[in-house]
Short mmCIF file of C-alpha atoms in Angstrom, two decimals:
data_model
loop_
_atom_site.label_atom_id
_atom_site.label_comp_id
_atom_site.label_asym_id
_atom_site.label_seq_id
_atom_site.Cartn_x
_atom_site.Cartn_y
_atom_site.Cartn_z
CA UNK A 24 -8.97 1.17 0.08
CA UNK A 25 -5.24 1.72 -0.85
CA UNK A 26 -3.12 4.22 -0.53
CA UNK A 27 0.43 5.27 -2.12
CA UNK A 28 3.18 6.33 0.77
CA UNK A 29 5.57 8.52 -1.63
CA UNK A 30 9.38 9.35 -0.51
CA UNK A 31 9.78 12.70 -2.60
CA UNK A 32 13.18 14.39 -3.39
CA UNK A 33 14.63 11.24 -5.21
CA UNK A 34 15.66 11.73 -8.74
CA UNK A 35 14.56 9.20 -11.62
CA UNK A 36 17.03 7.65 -14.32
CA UNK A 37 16.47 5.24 -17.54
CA UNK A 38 14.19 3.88 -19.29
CA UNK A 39 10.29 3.56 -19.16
CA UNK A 40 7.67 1.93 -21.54
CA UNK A 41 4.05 3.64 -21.87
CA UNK A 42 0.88 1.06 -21.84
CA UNK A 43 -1.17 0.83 -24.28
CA UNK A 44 -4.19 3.75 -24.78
CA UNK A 45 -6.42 3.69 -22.11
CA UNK A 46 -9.03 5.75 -24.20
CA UNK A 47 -8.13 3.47 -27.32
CA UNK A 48 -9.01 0.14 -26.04
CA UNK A 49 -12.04 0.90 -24.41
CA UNK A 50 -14.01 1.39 -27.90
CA UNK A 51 -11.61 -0.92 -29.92
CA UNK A 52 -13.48 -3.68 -27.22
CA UNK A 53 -16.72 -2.09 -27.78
CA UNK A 54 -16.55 -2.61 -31.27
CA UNK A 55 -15.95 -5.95 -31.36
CA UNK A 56 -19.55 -6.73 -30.31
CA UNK A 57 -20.12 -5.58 -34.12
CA UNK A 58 -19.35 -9.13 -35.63
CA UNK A 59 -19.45 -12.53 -34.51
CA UNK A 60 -16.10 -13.23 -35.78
CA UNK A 61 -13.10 -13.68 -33.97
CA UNK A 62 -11.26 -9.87 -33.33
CA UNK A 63 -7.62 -10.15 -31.67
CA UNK A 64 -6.43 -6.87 -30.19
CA UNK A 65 -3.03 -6.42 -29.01
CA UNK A 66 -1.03 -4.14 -26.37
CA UNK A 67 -3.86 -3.57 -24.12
CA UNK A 68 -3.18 -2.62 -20.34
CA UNK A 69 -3.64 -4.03 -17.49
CA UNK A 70 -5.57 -0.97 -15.72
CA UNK A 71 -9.04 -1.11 -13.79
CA UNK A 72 -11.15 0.41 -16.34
CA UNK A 73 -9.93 -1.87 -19.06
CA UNK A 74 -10.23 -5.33 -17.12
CA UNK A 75 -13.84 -4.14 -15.82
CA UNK A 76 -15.06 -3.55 -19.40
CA UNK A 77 -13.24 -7.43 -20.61
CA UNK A 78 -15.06 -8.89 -17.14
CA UNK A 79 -18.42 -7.40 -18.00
CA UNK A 80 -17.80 -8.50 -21.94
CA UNK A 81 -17.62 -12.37 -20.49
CA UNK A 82 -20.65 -12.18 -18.55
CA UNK A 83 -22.50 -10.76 -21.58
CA UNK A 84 -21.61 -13.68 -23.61
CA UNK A 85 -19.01 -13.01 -25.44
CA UNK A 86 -16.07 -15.45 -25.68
CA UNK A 87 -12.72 -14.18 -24.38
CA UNK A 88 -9.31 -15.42 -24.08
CA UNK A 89 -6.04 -14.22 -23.19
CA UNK A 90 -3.90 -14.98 -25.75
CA UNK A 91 -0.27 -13.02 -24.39
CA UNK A 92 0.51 -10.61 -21.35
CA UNK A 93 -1.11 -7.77 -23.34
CA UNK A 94 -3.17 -10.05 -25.89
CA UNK A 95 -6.86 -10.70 -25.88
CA UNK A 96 -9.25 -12.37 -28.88
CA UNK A 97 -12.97 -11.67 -28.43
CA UNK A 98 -15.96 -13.71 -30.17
CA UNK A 99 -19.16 -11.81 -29.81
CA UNK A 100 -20.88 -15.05 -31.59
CA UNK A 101 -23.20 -15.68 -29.05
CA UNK A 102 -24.13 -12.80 -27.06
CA UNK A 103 -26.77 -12.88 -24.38
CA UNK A 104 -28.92 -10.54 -24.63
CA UNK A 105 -31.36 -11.24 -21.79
CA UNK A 106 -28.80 -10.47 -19.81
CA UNK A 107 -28.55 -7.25 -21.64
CA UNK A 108 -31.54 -6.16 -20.05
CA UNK A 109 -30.61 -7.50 -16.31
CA UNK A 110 -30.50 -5.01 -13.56
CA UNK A 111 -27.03 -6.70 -12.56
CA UNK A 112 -25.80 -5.66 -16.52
CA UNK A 113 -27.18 -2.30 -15.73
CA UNK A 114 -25.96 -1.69 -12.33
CA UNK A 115 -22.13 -2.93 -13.51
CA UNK A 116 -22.55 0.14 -17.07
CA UNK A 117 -23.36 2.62 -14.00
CA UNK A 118 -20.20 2.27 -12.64
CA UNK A 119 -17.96 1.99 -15.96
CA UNK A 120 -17.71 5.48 -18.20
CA UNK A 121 -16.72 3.18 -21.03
CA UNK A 122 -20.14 0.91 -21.13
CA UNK A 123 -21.76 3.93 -22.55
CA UNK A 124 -19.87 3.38 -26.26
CA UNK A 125 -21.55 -0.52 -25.93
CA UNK A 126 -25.05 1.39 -27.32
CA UNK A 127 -23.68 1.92 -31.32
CA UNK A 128 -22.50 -1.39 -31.54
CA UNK A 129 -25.49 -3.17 -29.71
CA UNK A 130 -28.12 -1.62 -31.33
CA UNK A 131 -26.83 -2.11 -34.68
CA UNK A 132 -26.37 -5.49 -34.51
CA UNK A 133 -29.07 -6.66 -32.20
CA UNK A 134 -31.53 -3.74 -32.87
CA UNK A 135 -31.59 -2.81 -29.10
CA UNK A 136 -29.77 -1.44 -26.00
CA UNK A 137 -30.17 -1.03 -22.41
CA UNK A 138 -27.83 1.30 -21.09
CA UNK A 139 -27.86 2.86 -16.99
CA UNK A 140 -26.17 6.54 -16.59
CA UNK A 141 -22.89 5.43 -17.06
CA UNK A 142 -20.40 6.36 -13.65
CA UNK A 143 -16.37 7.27 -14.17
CA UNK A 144 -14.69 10.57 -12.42
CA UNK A 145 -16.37 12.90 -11.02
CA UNK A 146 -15.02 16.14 -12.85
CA UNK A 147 -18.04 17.46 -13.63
CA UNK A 148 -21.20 17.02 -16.14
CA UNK A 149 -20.52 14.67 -18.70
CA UNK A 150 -23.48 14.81 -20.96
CA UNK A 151 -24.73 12.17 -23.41
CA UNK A 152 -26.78 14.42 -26.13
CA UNK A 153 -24.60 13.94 -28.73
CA UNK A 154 -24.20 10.09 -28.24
CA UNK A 155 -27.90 9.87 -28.00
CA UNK A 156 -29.02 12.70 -30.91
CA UNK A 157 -26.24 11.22 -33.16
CA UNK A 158 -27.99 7.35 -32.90
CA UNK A 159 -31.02 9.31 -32.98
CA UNK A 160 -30.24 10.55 -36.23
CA UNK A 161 -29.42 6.56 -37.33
CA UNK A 162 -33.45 5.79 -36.88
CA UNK A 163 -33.18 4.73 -32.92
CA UNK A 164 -35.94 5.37 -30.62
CA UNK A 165 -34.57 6.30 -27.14
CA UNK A 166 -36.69 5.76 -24.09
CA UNK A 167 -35.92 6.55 -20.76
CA UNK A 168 -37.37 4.67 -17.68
CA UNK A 169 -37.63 6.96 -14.75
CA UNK A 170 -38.22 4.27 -12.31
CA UNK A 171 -35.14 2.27 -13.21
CA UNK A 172 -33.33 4.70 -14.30
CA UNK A 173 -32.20 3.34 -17.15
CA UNK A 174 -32.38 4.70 -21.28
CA UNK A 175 -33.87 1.81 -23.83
CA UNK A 176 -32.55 2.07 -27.44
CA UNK A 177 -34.26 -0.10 -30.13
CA UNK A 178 -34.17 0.18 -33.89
CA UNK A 179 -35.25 -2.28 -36.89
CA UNK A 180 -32.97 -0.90 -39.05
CA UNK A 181 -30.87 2.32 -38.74
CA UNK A 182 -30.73 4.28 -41.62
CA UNK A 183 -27.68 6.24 -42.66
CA UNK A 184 -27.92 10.50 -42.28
CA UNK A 185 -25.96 13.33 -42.13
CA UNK A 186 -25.75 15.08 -38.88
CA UNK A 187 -23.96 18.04 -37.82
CA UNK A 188 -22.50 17.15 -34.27
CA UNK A 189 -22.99 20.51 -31.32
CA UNK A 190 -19.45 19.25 -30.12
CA UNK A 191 -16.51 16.90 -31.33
CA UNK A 192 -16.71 14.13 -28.33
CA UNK A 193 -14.30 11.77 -28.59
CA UNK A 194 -16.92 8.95 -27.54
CA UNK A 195 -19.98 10.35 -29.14
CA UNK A 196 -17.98 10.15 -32.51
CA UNK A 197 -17.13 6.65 -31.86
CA UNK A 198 -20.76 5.56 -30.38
CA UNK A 199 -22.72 6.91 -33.77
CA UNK A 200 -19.60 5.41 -36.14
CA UNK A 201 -19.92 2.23 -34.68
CA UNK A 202 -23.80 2.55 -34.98
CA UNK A 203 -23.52 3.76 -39.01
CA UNK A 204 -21.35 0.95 -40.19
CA UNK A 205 -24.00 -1.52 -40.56
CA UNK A 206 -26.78 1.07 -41.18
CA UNK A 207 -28.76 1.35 -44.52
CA UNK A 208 -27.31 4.00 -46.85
CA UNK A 209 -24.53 6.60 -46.56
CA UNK A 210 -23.96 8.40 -43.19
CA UNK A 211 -22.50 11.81 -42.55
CA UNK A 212 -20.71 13.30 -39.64
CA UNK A 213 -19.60 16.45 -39.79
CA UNK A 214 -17.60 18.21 -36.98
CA UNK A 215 -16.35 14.45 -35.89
CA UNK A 216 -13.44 13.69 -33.58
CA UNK A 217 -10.50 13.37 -34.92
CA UNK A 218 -7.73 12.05 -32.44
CA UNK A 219 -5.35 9.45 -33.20
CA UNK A 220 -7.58 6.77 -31.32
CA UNK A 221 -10.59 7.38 -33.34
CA UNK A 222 -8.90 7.14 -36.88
CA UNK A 223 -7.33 3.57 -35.13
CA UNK A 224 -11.26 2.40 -34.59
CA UNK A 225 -12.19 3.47 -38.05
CA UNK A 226 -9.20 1.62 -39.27
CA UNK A 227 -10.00 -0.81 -37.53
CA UNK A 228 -13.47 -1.18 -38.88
CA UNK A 229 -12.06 -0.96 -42.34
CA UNK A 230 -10.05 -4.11 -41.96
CA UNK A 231 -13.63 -5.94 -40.61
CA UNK A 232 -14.92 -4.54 -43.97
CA UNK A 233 -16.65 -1.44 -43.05
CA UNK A 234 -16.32 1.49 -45.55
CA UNK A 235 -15.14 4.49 -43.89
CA UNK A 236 -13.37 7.48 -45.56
CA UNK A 237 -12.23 11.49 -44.49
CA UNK A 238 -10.20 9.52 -41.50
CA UNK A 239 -7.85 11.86 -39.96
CA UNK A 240 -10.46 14.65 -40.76
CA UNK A 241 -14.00 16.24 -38.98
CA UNK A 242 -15.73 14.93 -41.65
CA UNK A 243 -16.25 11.36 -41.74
CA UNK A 244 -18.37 9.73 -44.79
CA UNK A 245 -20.05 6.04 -43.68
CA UNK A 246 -21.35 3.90 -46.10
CA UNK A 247 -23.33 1.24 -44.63
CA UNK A 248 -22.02 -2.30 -44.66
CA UNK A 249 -24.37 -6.10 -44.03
CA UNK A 250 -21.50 -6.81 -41.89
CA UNK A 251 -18.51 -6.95 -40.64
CA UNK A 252 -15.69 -9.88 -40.13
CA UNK A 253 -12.63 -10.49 -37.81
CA UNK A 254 -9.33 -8.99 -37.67
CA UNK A 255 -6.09 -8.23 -35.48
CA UNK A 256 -5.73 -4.61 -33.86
CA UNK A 257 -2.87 -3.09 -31.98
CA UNK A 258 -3.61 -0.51 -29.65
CA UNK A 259 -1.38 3.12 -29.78
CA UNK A 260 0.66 4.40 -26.91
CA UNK A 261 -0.81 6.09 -24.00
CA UNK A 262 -0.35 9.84 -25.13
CA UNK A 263 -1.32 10.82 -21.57
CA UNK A 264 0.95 8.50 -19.75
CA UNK A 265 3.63 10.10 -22.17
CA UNK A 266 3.06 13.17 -21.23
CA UNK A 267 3.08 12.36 -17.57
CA UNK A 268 5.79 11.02 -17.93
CA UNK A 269 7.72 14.10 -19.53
CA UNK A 270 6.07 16.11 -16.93
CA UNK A 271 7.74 13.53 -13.91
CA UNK A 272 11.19 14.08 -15.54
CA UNK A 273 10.80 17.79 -15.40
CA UNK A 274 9.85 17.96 -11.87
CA UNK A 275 12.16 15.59 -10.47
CA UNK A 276 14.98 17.20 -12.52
CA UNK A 277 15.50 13.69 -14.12
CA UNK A 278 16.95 12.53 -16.90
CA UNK A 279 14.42 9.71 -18.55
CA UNK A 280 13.83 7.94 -22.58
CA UNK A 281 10.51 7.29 -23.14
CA UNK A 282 10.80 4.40 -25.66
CA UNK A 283 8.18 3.92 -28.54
CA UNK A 284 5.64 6.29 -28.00
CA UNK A 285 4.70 6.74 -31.58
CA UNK A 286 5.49 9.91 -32.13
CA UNK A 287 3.71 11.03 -35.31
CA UNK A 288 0.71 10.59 -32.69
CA UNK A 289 1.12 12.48 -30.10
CA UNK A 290 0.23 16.34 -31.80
CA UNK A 291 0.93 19.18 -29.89
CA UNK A 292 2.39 17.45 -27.15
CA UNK A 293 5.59 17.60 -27.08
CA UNK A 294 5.44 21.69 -28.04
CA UNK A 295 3.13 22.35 -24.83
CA UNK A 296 5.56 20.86 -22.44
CA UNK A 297 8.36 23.05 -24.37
CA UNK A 298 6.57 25.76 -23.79
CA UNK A 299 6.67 25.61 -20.46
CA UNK A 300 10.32 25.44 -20.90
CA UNK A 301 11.13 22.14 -21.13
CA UNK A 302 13.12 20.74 -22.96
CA UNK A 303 13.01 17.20 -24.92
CA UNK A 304 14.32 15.49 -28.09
CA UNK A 305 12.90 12.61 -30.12
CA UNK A 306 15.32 9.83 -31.02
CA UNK A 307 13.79 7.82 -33.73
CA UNK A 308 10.69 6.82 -32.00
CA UNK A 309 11.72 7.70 -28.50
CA UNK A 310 11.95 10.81 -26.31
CA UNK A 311 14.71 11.58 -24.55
CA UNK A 312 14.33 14.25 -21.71
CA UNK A 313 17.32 15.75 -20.49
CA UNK A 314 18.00 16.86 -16.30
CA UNK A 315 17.31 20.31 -15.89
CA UNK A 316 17.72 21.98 -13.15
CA UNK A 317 15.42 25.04 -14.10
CA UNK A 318 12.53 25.51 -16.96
CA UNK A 319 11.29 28.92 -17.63
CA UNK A 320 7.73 29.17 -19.17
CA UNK A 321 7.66 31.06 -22.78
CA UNK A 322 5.30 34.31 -22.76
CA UNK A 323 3.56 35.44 -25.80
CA UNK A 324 5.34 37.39 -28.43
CA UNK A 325 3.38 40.98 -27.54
CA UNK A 326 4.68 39.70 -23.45
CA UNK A 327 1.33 38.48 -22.17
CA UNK A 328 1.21 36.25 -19.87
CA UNK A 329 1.52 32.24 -21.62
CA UNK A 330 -1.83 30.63 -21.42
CA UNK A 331 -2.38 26.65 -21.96
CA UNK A 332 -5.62 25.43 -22.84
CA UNK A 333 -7.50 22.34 -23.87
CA UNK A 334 -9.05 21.82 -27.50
CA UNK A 335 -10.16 19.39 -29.65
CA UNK A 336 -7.74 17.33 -31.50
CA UNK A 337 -5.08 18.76 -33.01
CA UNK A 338 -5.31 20.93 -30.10
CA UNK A 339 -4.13 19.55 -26.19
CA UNK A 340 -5.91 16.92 -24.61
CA UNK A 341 -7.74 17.89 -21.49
CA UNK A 342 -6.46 15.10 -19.93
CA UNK A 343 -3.29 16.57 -19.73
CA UNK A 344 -3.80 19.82 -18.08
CA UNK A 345 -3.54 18.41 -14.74
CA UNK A 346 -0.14 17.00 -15.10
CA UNK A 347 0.65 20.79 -17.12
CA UNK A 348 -0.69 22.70 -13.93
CA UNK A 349 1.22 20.78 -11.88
CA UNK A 350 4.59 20.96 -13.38
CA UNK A 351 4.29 25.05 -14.16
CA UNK A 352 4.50 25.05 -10.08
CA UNK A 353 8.50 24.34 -9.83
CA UNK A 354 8.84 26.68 -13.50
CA UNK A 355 10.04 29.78 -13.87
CA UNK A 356 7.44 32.39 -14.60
CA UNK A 357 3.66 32.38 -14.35
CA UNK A 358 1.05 30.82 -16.98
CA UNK A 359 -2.64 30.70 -17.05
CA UNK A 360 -4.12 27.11 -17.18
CA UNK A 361 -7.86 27.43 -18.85
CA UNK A 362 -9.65 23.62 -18.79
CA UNK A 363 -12.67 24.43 -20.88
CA UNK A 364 -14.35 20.55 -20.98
CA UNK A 365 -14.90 19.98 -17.45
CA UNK A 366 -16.05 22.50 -14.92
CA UNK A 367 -14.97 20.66 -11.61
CA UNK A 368 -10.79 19.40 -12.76
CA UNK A 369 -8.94 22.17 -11.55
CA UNK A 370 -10.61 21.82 -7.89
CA UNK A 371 -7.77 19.26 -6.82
CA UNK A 372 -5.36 22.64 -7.03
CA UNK A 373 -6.43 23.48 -2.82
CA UNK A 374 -4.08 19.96 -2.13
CA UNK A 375 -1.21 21.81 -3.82
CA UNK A 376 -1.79 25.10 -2.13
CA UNK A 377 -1.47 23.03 0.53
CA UNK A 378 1.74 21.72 -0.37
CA UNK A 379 2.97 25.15 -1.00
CA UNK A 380 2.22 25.83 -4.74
CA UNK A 381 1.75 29.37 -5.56
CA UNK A 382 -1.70 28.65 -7.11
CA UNK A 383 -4.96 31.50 -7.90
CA UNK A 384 -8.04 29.80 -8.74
CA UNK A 385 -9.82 32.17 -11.02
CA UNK A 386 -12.42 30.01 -11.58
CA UNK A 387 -14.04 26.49 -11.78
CA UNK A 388 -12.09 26.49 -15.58
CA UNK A 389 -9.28 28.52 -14.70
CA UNK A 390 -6.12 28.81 -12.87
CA UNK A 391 -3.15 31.06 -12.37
CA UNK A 392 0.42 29.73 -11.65
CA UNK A 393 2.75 31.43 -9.99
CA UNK A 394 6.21 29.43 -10.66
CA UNK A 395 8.84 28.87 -8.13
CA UNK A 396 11.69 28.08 -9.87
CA UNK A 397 12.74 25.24 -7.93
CA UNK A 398 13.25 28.33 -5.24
CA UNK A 399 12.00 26.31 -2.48
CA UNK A 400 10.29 22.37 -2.73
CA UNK A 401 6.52 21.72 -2.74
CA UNK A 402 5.86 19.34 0.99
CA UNK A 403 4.46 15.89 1.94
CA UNK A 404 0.77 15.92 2.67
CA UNK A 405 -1.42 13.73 2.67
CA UNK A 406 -3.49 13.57 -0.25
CA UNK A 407 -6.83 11.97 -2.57
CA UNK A 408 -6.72 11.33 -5.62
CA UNK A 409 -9.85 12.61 -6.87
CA UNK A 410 -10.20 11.54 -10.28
CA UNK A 411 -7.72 9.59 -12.92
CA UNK A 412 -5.74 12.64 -14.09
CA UNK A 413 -5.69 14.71 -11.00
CA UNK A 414 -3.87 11.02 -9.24
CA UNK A 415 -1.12 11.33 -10.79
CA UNK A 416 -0.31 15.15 -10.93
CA UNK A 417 -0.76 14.68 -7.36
CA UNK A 418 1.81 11.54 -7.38
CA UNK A 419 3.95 14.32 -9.72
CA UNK A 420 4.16 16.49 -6.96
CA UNK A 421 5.02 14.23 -4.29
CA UNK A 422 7.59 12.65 -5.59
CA UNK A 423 9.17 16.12 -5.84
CA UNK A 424 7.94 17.54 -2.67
CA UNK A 425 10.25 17.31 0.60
CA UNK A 426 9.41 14.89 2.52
CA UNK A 427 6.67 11.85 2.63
CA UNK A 428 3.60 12.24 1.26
CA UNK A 429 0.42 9.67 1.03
CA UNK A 430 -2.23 9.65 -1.55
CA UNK A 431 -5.22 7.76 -0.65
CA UNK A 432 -8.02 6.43 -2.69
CA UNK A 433 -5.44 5.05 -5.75
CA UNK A 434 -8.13 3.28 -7.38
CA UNK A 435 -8.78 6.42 -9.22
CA UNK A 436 -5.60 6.23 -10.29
CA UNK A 437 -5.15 2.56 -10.80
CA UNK A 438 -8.45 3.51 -13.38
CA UNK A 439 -5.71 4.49 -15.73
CA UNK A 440 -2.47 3.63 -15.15
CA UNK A 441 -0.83 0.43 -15.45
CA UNK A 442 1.38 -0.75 -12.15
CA UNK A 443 2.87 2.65 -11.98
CA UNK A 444 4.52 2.02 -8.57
CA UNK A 445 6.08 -0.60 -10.24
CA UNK A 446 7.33 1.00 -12.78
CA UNK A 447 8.17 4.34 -11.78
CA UNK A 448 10.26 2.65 -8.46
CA UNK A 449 12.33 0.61 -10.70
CA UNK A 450 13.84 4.24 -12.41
CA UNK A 451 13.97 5.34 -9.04
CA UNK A 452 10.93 6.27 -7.05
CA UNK A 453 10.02 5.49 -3.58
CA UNK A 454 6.75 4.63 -3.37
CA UNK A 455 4.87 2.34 -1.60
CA UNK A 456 1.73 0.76 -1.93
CA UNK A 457 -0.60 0.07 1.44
#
């Protein structure tokens, strides 16, 4: 296993790129198994999660090249599907979060899918209902086989409904769209995901000739298509890595651009990390985040104490609360951090109580920080990176803490970021990788 060794107390300078959307690419690659045409997609990164899901798209058949640095074209023409049912195909989806969006596109194309419990971070439960009610809806018959554990989907022919979804999942939206373009008759989802990376796949889907309208919106309208041809994609900026970013140049008291991180995209974004006092400009299509040597966190306009919680799109990402929590430790002034998706995210906070963060852990969804206003410097520990997002608030705070601090078990965060040593140390980082 690897491990980052991280010099803190060095301040960052110039200019840094963000890869392509990590939660993008893995369904723009799922849906590619919906035609047997060639589908180029561009800007994708070169992260763990992303290169497991192309590996495990070769071995099930499907053609793949890499056409550039950040290029691949994919030709589901002749797909194996007795592979599909291999306990070596099921064993690799239990280890891959992703795999679980390959069930829309398989079963409406080849009327069946085997799919294991599908593995990622461990930040608590993760259910499937509305993945598996939604396809439901379609026509599908879902089995589950205790002694393999595995769930068997098979359907002649979906058959386009309206459903009402019991929460706006990001991948349960995109499993049941990707299932309703080649059903029979008009489907309906209502209370749909809405983020930018959603409205890319149904734009996507458009230009292979599926019929897709209310994009942008929670109510999506599907009318069923025979099929669907090839087409080029290019994949959005990281939104999160942006924000990390921005939260990096806060903590370190840099002064950082940002370049092309498609602005229009990124929603509330940029407004939670002013709130915490921040400050940042966009320059055409960049942002440009100034050195400050203090941030004070806004209250509420009655006084109450600022509170910064997760929602569905337009609201913040969850996957940003981590970096958030972190940063509000070096502000000035004291917000409450409320994760509402995952029960088990904020747990990584003990490692920064550790490193001298005024923290109060309400809860397993809430947590109180207690700025220090850059009064005195978080310190080195040693660290694990227990999931994706928690990594690299935890590589946030080292490289501002005093001293040298190592991170352990990187994987997690090589899951989702793209050589960020690399990166990062050519601003002006030290870190080292071991």
């Amino acid at each position: 296993m690897a491990s980052f060794v991280i010099e803190g107390g060095h301040r960052l300078s110039g200019e840094i790129h963000p890869q392509g959307a990590k939660n993008e690419v893995l369904q723009i690659i799922c849906a590619t198994l919906l035609t047997a045409e060639k589908v180029t997609v561009n800007n994708i990164p070169d992260i763990l999660d992303v290169n497991n899901l192309i590996q495990l798209m070769r071995e099930m058949g499907v053609t793949v090249a890499k056409e550039d640095i950040d290029t691949y074209s994919f030709k589901a023409e002749n797909v194996d599907l007795a592979y599909l049912e291999s306990d070596e195909f099921l064993k690799k989806c239990s280890s891959l979060r992703g795999s679980v969006m390959l069930i829309g596109p398989m079963v409406a194309r080849f009327g069946k899918a085997l799919i294991s419990k599908p593995g990622g971070d461990k930040i608590g439960r993760r259910r499937l209902d509305t993945h598996f009610v939604g396809i439901q809806n379609l026509g599908a018959d879902f089995r589950y086989d205790e002694s393999r554990g595995i769930y068997e989907i098979t359907a002649d022919r979906l058959q386009g409904s309206y459903m009402l979804l019991d929460e706006a999942s990001v991948t349960g939206t995109a499993n049941i769209l990707m299932a309703a373009v080649l059903a029979k008759g008009t489907t309906t989802i209502y209370n749909a995901a809405c983020e930018p990376y959603l409205q890319q796949l149904c734009r996507m889907l458009n230009r292979m000739g599926a019929k897709i309208s209310g994009i942008a919106s929670n109510l999506l309208t599907i009318e069923g298509v025979e099929e669907l041809h090839g087409t080029q994609h290019t994949v959005l900026p990281d939104m999160i890595e942006v924000g990390s970013f921005i939260g990096m140049a806060a903590m370190t008291k840099s002064e950082i651009t940002i370049k092309n991180v498609s602005y229009e995209n990124l929603g509330i974004i940029p407004e939670s990390f002013r709130r915490l006092g921040i400050k940042l400009e966009q320059r055409g299509d960049d942002i440009y985040v100034p050195a400050q040597e203090t941030y004070e966190i806004e209250s509420f306009i009655d006084g109450s104490i600022m509170t910064i919680a997760d929602a569905p799109w337009p609201g913040l990402t969850p996957d940003l609360l981590s970096v958030m929590l972190v940063v509000a430790t070096q502000a000035k002034g004291s917000v409450l951090i409320h994760q509402k998706m995952f029960e088990s995210r904020l747990f990584f906070v003990d490692k920064l109580i550790d490193m001298g963060a005024q923290i109060i852990l309400c809860d397993p969804h809430r947590a109180v920080v207690i700025g220090h206003n850059h009064g005195f410097k978080l310190r080195g520990a040693r660290l694990t990176s227990p999931d994706i997002r928690a990594g690299i608030a935890l590589l946030i705070a080292a490289m501002s803490a005093e001293g040298t601090s190592t991170i352990s078990n990187i994987e997690q965060i090589d899951r989702g970021y793209q050589n960020i040593e690399g990166r990062l140390n050519a601003i002006g980082a030290r870190i080292t990788r071991i």
